[in-house]
Every structure is written in C-alpha cells, then in structure tokens.
Amino acid sequence: MIMKLSEMSFRPLFFKLFDWAKTEDASKDRLLTFCRLADCIADKLKGLFTLFAGHLVKPFADTLNQINTSKTDEAFFDSEENTAKSCLLLQFILGCLYKIFLFDSHHFVSKERAETLMMPLVDQLENMIGGEEKFQERATMYLIPCIAQFAVAMADDSLWKPLNYQILLKMRHASSKVRFAALLTLLELAEKIRENYMVLIPETIPFLAELMEDECEEVEHQCQKTIQQLEVILGESLQSYF
C-alpha cells in the first residue's frame, strides 16, 4: 500500500503513526510496532525515506540510551518480556538507521544529526541487554554495520575523527567482549572509508599496541588480525608505527 501512495499522501500518514507511537502514557509496545514498521518502510522506500526520517533522529537517539543497560537499570517495557522486547526494539532501530545511512544520497547525516546519534550508537558497544550471546549477535548483525555505514553517510568528513576516537575508548573497557566488539567495529569502519582511514592511524596505534598484550587471548588474537587486515585495506605496512 505504501508504495502506491504519493509523498503528499504518505507524509501525514507516517507522522500520524509516529505521534500515535510516542503518545504520553501510551504503551511502549506502540513504539516497538512503529519502529518495526519504519524499518520495513525504509527498506522499501530506500533513498526516499530520508525525506521523512529527520523527525526520527532525536527519538531514536533517546531510545537507544533508554534501553542501554550500561546507562540505566530501569526497564523500558512494563512487562516480564522487557528484555526480549528491548532486544527487538534495538534491532528495528539499528536496522532502520542502517538503511537510512545506506540509501542516503542527500547528505541526510548533517553535523548536527551526526552529533546527536554518535554517542548513543557507539555506547551500544557496552549494552549487554539480553546477555553476552545476544550482544555478540546484535553487534555482528546490526550494530557494527550500522556504525560503519554511519561513517560513510556523514556529510562532514571531520566527524570521522571523534567517531573513531569514541570507538577506540571502548577498546579500554573492562569487558573483553566490549573490547573485542570495538576491534571489529574499528576494522569495519576502516573497510568502509578505505584509504581515508590513514589519517586516523596515528591516534589508533597506541590503542592497538595496548591490545596486542591484552589479558584476554581472544582479544589479543583479534588485535593482531585487525592490524594485518588494516595493512591490506591501507596498502602499506604498519609495523613502523609500533
């Protein structure tokens, strides 16, 4: 039905659904339904969806913070299914944002929008809601691709530096699972921006040097693998930096 509507017809319908989802005192299940719908619509409309997505940036950023266990102990949903629903909500929001970034051809990710989304997205690298196995699945399938595509979509290249630095800081996290996920995110970011990542290497090297002697063998091994793959991506040896 959506594909048959004109922009003039679709816009009021979409925002009516958005208002319905965020009505004060309404069930949070409405937001879950809306985000699932938004994710599906973004997939169908592709680049056209960015015409309507501007209003979602701040609510999505706020919701990412509200369902991040590293930031709050409060349950987002008022039910026993809070964890399962929160994991689903994360999946829909990250999926929708990924598609917005992927199909963006109109510089949707302005400096202001990038700054609004940056920390809520990167802080998801610490979000263990659902347990470690669910975290690893979410990071691999949704979070890491979303952050990397976010970098591609940034209209302001100077924002790569703060994004990269915030990811680097996660490589010093107490949890080895977070450090491991941060390494994967770093690599995916470099894969996306290719030779442009070279300017970020000087600040990245000290963090990689630390993880080369990490107490967790899995993290140490992934760090060595990351350095090797960075050398392939950038087309030059990084050994002189260490």
Tab-separated table of C-alpha atoms in Angstrom:
chain	number	residue	atom	x	y	z
A	1	MET	CA	0.000	0.000	0.000
A	2	ILE	CA	2.802	2.412	0.957
A	3	MET	CA	4.479	2.048	-2.446
A	4	LYS	CA	1.266	3.225	-4.128
A	5	LEU	CA	0.924	6.412	-2.079
A	6	SER	CA	2.229	9.780	-3.231
A	7	GLU	CA	4.560	11.721	-0.928
A	8	MET	CA	1.688	14.095	-0.150
A	9	SER	CA	-0.490	11.183	0.980
A	10	PHE	CA	2.225	9.207	2.754
A	11	ARG	CA	3.752	12.039	4.818
A	12	PRO	CA	0.677	12.776	7.023
A	13	LEU	CA	0.009	9.037	7.457
A	14	PHE	CA	3.579	8.372	8.576
A	15	PHE	CA	3.639	11.237	11.070
A	16	LYS	CA	0.219	10.271	12.401
A	17	LEU	CA	1.651	6.816	13.162
A	18	PHE	CA	4.713	8.459	14.718
A	19	ASP	CA	2.537	10.613	17.013
A	20	TRP	CA	0.457	7.550	17.918
A	21	ALA	CA	3.635	5.678	18.899
A	22	LYS	CA	5.002	8.379	21.184
A	23	THR	CA	1.764	9.478	22.844
A	24	GLU	CA	2.456	10.172	26.507
A	25	ASP	CA	1.362	7.376	28.881
A	26	ALA	CA	0.687	5.055	25.937
A	27	SER	CA	2.067	1.515	25.933
A	28	LYS	CA	5.711	1.278	24.823
A	29	ASP	CA	4.548	-1.593	22.601
A	30	ARG	CA	3.342	1.114	20.227
A	31	LEU	CA	6.933	2.279	19.750
A	32	LEU	CA	8.006	-1.301	19.062
A	33	THR	CA	5.312	-1.588	16.379
A	34	PHE	CA	6.224	1.771	14.847
A	35	CYS	CA	9.961	1.001	14.719
A	36	ARG	CA	9.293	-2.346	13.070
A	37	LEU	CA	7.130	-0.561	10.504
A	38	ALA	CA	9.738	2.201	9.980
A	39	ASP	CA	12.425	-0.437	9.398
A	40	CYS	CA	10.251	-2.135	6.749
A	41	ILE	CA	9.330	1.183	5.086
A	42	ALA	CA	12.985	2.275	4.970
A	43	ASP	CA	13.778	-0.969	3.150
A	44	LYS	CA	11.015	-0.378	0.588
A	45	LEU	CA	11.408	3.378	0.007
A	46	LYS	CA	15.215	3.346	0.173
A	47	GLY	CA	16.582	6.871	-0.529
A	48	LEU	CA	13.099	8.412	-0.467
A	49	PHE	CA	12.727	7.508	3.196
A	50	THR	CA	15.244	10.190	4.167
A	51	LEU	CA	12.552	12.764	3.255
A	52	PHE	CA	10.637	11.654	6.353
A	53	ALA	CA	13.385	10.351	8.624
A	54	GLY	CA	14.613	13.652	10.065
A	55	HIS	CA	11.979	13.534	12.817
A	56	LEU	CA	13.231	10.107	13.932
A	57	VAL	CA	16.832	11.072	14.747
A	58	LYS	CA	16.329	12.506	18.244
A	59	PRO	CA	13.692	9.937	19.372
A	60	PHE	CA	15.875	7.090	18.097
A	61	ALA	CA	18.929	8.513	19.903
A	62	ASP	CA	16.944	8.897	23.143
A	63	THR	CA	15.529	5.374	22.902
A	64	LEU	CA	18.980	3.874	22.280
A	65	ASN	CA	20.099	5.449	25.567
A	66	GLN	CA	16.969	4.346	27.428
A	67	ILE	CA	17.485	0.661	26.540
A	68	ASN	CA	21.227	0.617	27.228
A	69	THR	CA	21.991	-1.322	30.409
A	70	SER	CA	25.344	0.474	30.756
A	71	LYS	CA	23.408	3.734	31.216
A	72	THR	CA	20.298	2.730	33.161
A	73	ASP	CA	18.869	-0.072	35.305
A	74	GLU	CA	15.274	0.915	34.524
A	75	ALA	CA	13.196	-1.464	32.431
A	76	PHE	CA	11.914	0.206	29.268
A	77	PHE	CA	8.833	-2.012	28.863
A	78	ASP	CA	6.371	-2.561	31.717
A	79	SER	CA	6.219	-6.306	31.334
A	80	GLU	CA	8.081	-9.537	32.058
A	81	GLU	CA	9.130	-9.540	28.400
A	82	ASN	CA	11.156	-6.336	28.824
A	83	THR	CA	14.471	-7.916	27.776
A	84	ALA	CA	13.109	-9.675	24.677
A	85	LYS	CA	11.150	-6.604	23.574
A	86	SER	CA	14.107	-4.282	24.225
A	87	CYS	CA	16.345	-6.502	22.082
A	88	LEU	CA	13.764	-6.412	19.289
A	89	LEU	CA	13.415	-2.640	19.560
A	90	LEU	CA	17.197	-2.263	19.282
A	91	GLN	CA	17.186	-4.496	16.227
A	92	PHE	CA	14.492	-2.416	14.492
A	93	ILE	CA	16.099	0.954	15.321
A	94	LEU	CA	19.595	-0.144	14.262
A	95	GLY	CA	18.168	-1.773	11.134
A	96	CYS	CA	16.211	1.335	10.208
A	97	LEU	CA	19.197	3.647	10.806
A	98	TYR	CA	21.453	1.360	8.756
A	99	LYS	CA	19.075	1.586	5.790
A	100	ILE	CA	18.801	5.384	6.139
A	101	PHE	CA	22.608	5.648	6.058
A	102	LEU	CA	22.953	3.088	3.248
A	103	PHE	CA	20.464	4.666	0.859
A	104	ASP	CA	21.200	8.310	1.741
A	105	SER	CA	22.140	10.377	-1.299
A	106	HIS	CA	21.008	13.775	0.031
A	107	HIS	CA	23.546	14.294	2.875
A	108	PHE	CA	20.942	13.329	5.465
A	109	VAL	CA	23.604	12.899	8.156
A	110	SER	CA	24.437	16.529	8.830
A	111	LYS	CA	26.910	17.561	11.558
A	112	GLU	CA	24.019	18.145	13.975
A	113	ARG	CA	22.407	14.759	13.291
A	114	ALA	CA	25.779	13.006	13.446
A	115	GLU	CA	26.487	14.500	16.856
A	116	THR	CA	23.012	13.502	18.088
A	117	LEU	CA	23.462	9.871	17.058
A	118	MET	CA	27.184	9.298	17.593
A	119	MET	CA	27.355	8.524	21.321
A	120	PRO	CA	24.028	6.635	21.567
A	121	LEU	CA	25.265	4.372	18.738
A	122	VAL	CA	28.842	3.868	19.971
A	123	ASP	CA	27.651	3.331	23.556
A	124	GLN	CA	25.652	0.340	22.306
A	125	LEU	CA	29.027	-1.439	22.223
A	126	GLU	CA	28.633	-1.655	26.028
A	127	ASN	CA	24.979	-2.695	26.041
A	128	MET	CA	24.758	-6.276	27.335
A	129	ILE	CA	20.953	-6.440	27.434
A	130	GLY	CA	19.867	-9.983	26.627
A	131	GLY	CA	23.205	-11.457	27.725
A	132	GLU	CA	26.599	-11.899	26.065
A	133	GLU	CA	25.439	-14.232	23.282
A	134	LYS	CA	22.642	-11.848	22.262
A	135	PHE	CA	25.090	-8.929	22.448
A	136	GLN	CA	27.534	-10.640	20.081
A	137	GLU	CA	24.738	-11.478	17.643
A	138	ARG	CA	23.353	-7.915	17.778
A	139	ALA	CA	26.811	-6.360	17.368
A	140	THR	CA	27.709	-8.507	14.360
A	141	MET	CA	24.380	-8.337	12.536
A	142	TYR	CA	23.129	-4.840	13.333
A	143	LEU	CA	25.324	-2.550	15.426
A	144	ILE	CA	28.714	-2.772	13.695
A	145	PRO	CA	27.300	-2.475	10.145
A	146	CYS	CA	25.178	0.474	11.333
A	147	ILE	CA	28.138	2.376	12.847
A	148	ALA	CA	30.322	1.754	9.790
A	149	GLN	CA	27.599	2.903	7.381
A	150	PHE	CA	27.008	5.919	9.648
A	151	ALA	CA	30.615	6.944	8.945
A	152	VAL	CA	30.070	6.607	5.190
A	153	ALA	CA	26.919	8.738	5.317
A	154	MET	CA	28.488	11.584	7.303
A	155	ALA	CA	28.370	14.759	5.256
A	156	ASP	CA	31.278	16.165	7.280
A	157	ASP	CA	34.483	14.096	6.985
A	158	SER	CA	35.943	15.796	10.076
A	159	LEU	CA	33.440	13.792	12.156
A	160	TRP	CA	35.350	10.578	11.419
A	161	LYS	CA	37.982	11.558	13.985
A	162	PRO	CA	35.638	11.864	17.010
A	163	LEU	CA	33.744	8.732	15.913
A	164	ASN	CA	36.973	6.756	15.621
A	165	TYR	CA	38.197	8.047	18.995
A	166	GLN	CA	34.980	7.050	20.777
A	167	ILE	CA	35.322	3.536	19.326
A	168	LEU	CA	38.974	3.460	20.461
A	169	LEU	CA	37.929	4.322	24.017
A	170	LYS	CA	35.734	1.201	24.072
A	171	MET	CA	38.948	-0.796	23.462
A	172	ARG	CA	39.902	0.087	27.052
A	173	HIS	CA	36.633	-1.208	28.515
A	174	ALA	CA	36.780	-3.649	31.443
A	175	SER	CA	34.793	-6.265	29.486
A	176	SER	CA	36.751	-8.324	26.952
A	177	LYS	CA	33.519	-8.740	24.949
A	178	VAL	CA	33.298	-4.953	24.533
A	179	ARG	CA	36.998	-4.670	23.613
A	180	PHE	CA	36.551	-7.439	21.029
A	181	ALA	CA	33.448	-5.778	19.528
A	182	ALA	CA	35.270	-2.417	19.411
A	183	LEU	CA	38.082	-4.023	17.384
A	184	LEU	CA	35.550	-5.435	14.907
A	185	THR	CA	33.881	-2.011	14.664
A	186	LEU	CA	37.208	-0.295	14.022
A	187	LEU	CA	38.012	-2.735	11.237
A	188	GLU	CA	34.591	-2.343	9.615
A	189	LEU	CA	34.957	1.450	9.772
A	190	ALA	CA	38.346	1.251	8.033
A	191	GLU	CA	36.888	-1.154	5.465
A	192	LYS	CA	34.199	1.381	4.606
A	193	ILE	CA	36.295	4.542	4.328
A	194	ARG	CA	39.357	2.728	2.908
A	195	GLU	CA	42.463	4.908	2.346
A	196	ASN	CA	40.768	7.805	4.155
A	197	TYR	CA	41.391	5.878	7.366
A	198	MET	CA	45.129	6.573	7.029
A	199	VAL	CA	44.770	9.983	8.719
A	200	LEU	CA	43.292	8.218	11.774
A	201	ILE	CA	46.136	5.712	12.136
A	202	PRO	CA	48.409	7.836	14.410
A	203	GLU	CA	45.743	8.063	17.141
A	204	THR	CA	44.685	4.436	16.628
A	205	ILE	CA	48.111	2.799	17.015
A	206	PRO	CA	48.528	3.322	20.825
A	207	PHE	CA	45.188	1.592	21.448
A	208	LEU	CA	46.118	-1.332	19.198
A	209	ALA	CA	49.510	-1.567	20.913
A	210	GLU	CA	47.750	-1.991	24.271
A	211	LEU	CA	45.512	-4.777	22.962
A	212	MET	CA	48.478	-6.638	21.456
A	213	GLU	CA	49.253	-7.538	25.079
A	214	ASP	CA	45.655	-7.907	26.250
A	215	GLU	CA	44.943	-10.239	29.161
A	216	CYS	CA	42.257	-11.937	27.039
A	217	GLU	CA	43.800	-14.234	24.434
A	218	GLU	CA	40.805	-13.861	22.115
A	219	VAL	CA	41.142	-10.052	22.123
A	220	GLU	CA	44.915	-10.241	21.607
A	221	HIS	CA	44.464	-12.580	18.647
A	222	GLN	CA	41.765	-10.341	17.119
A	223	CYS	CA	44.043	-7.310	17.545
A	224	GLN	CA	46.815	-8.993	15.547
A	225	LYS	CA	44.274	-9.976	12.904
A	226	THR	CA	42.926	-6.390	12.826
A	227	ILE	CA	46.408	-4.957	12.232
A	228	GLN	CA	47.020	-7.409	9.385
A	229	GLN	CA	43.692	-6.550	7.761
A	230	LEU	CA	44.296	-2.811	8.203
A	231	GLU	CA	47.568	-3.233	6.307
A	232	VAL	CA	45.681	-4.905	3.444
A	233	ILE	CA	42.999	-2.182	3.401
A	234	LEU	CA	45.514	0.678	3.508
A	235	GLY	CA	48.055	-0.984	1.227
A	236	GLU	CA	51.058	-0.468	3.496
A	237	SER	CA	52.814	-1.940	6.498
A	238	LEU	CA	52.004	-0.513	9.935
A	239	GLN	CA	54.968	-2.154	11.694
A	240	SER	CA	56.971	1.091	11.740
A	241	TYR	CA	54.297	2.633	13.997
A	242	PHE	CA	54.864	0.089	16.784
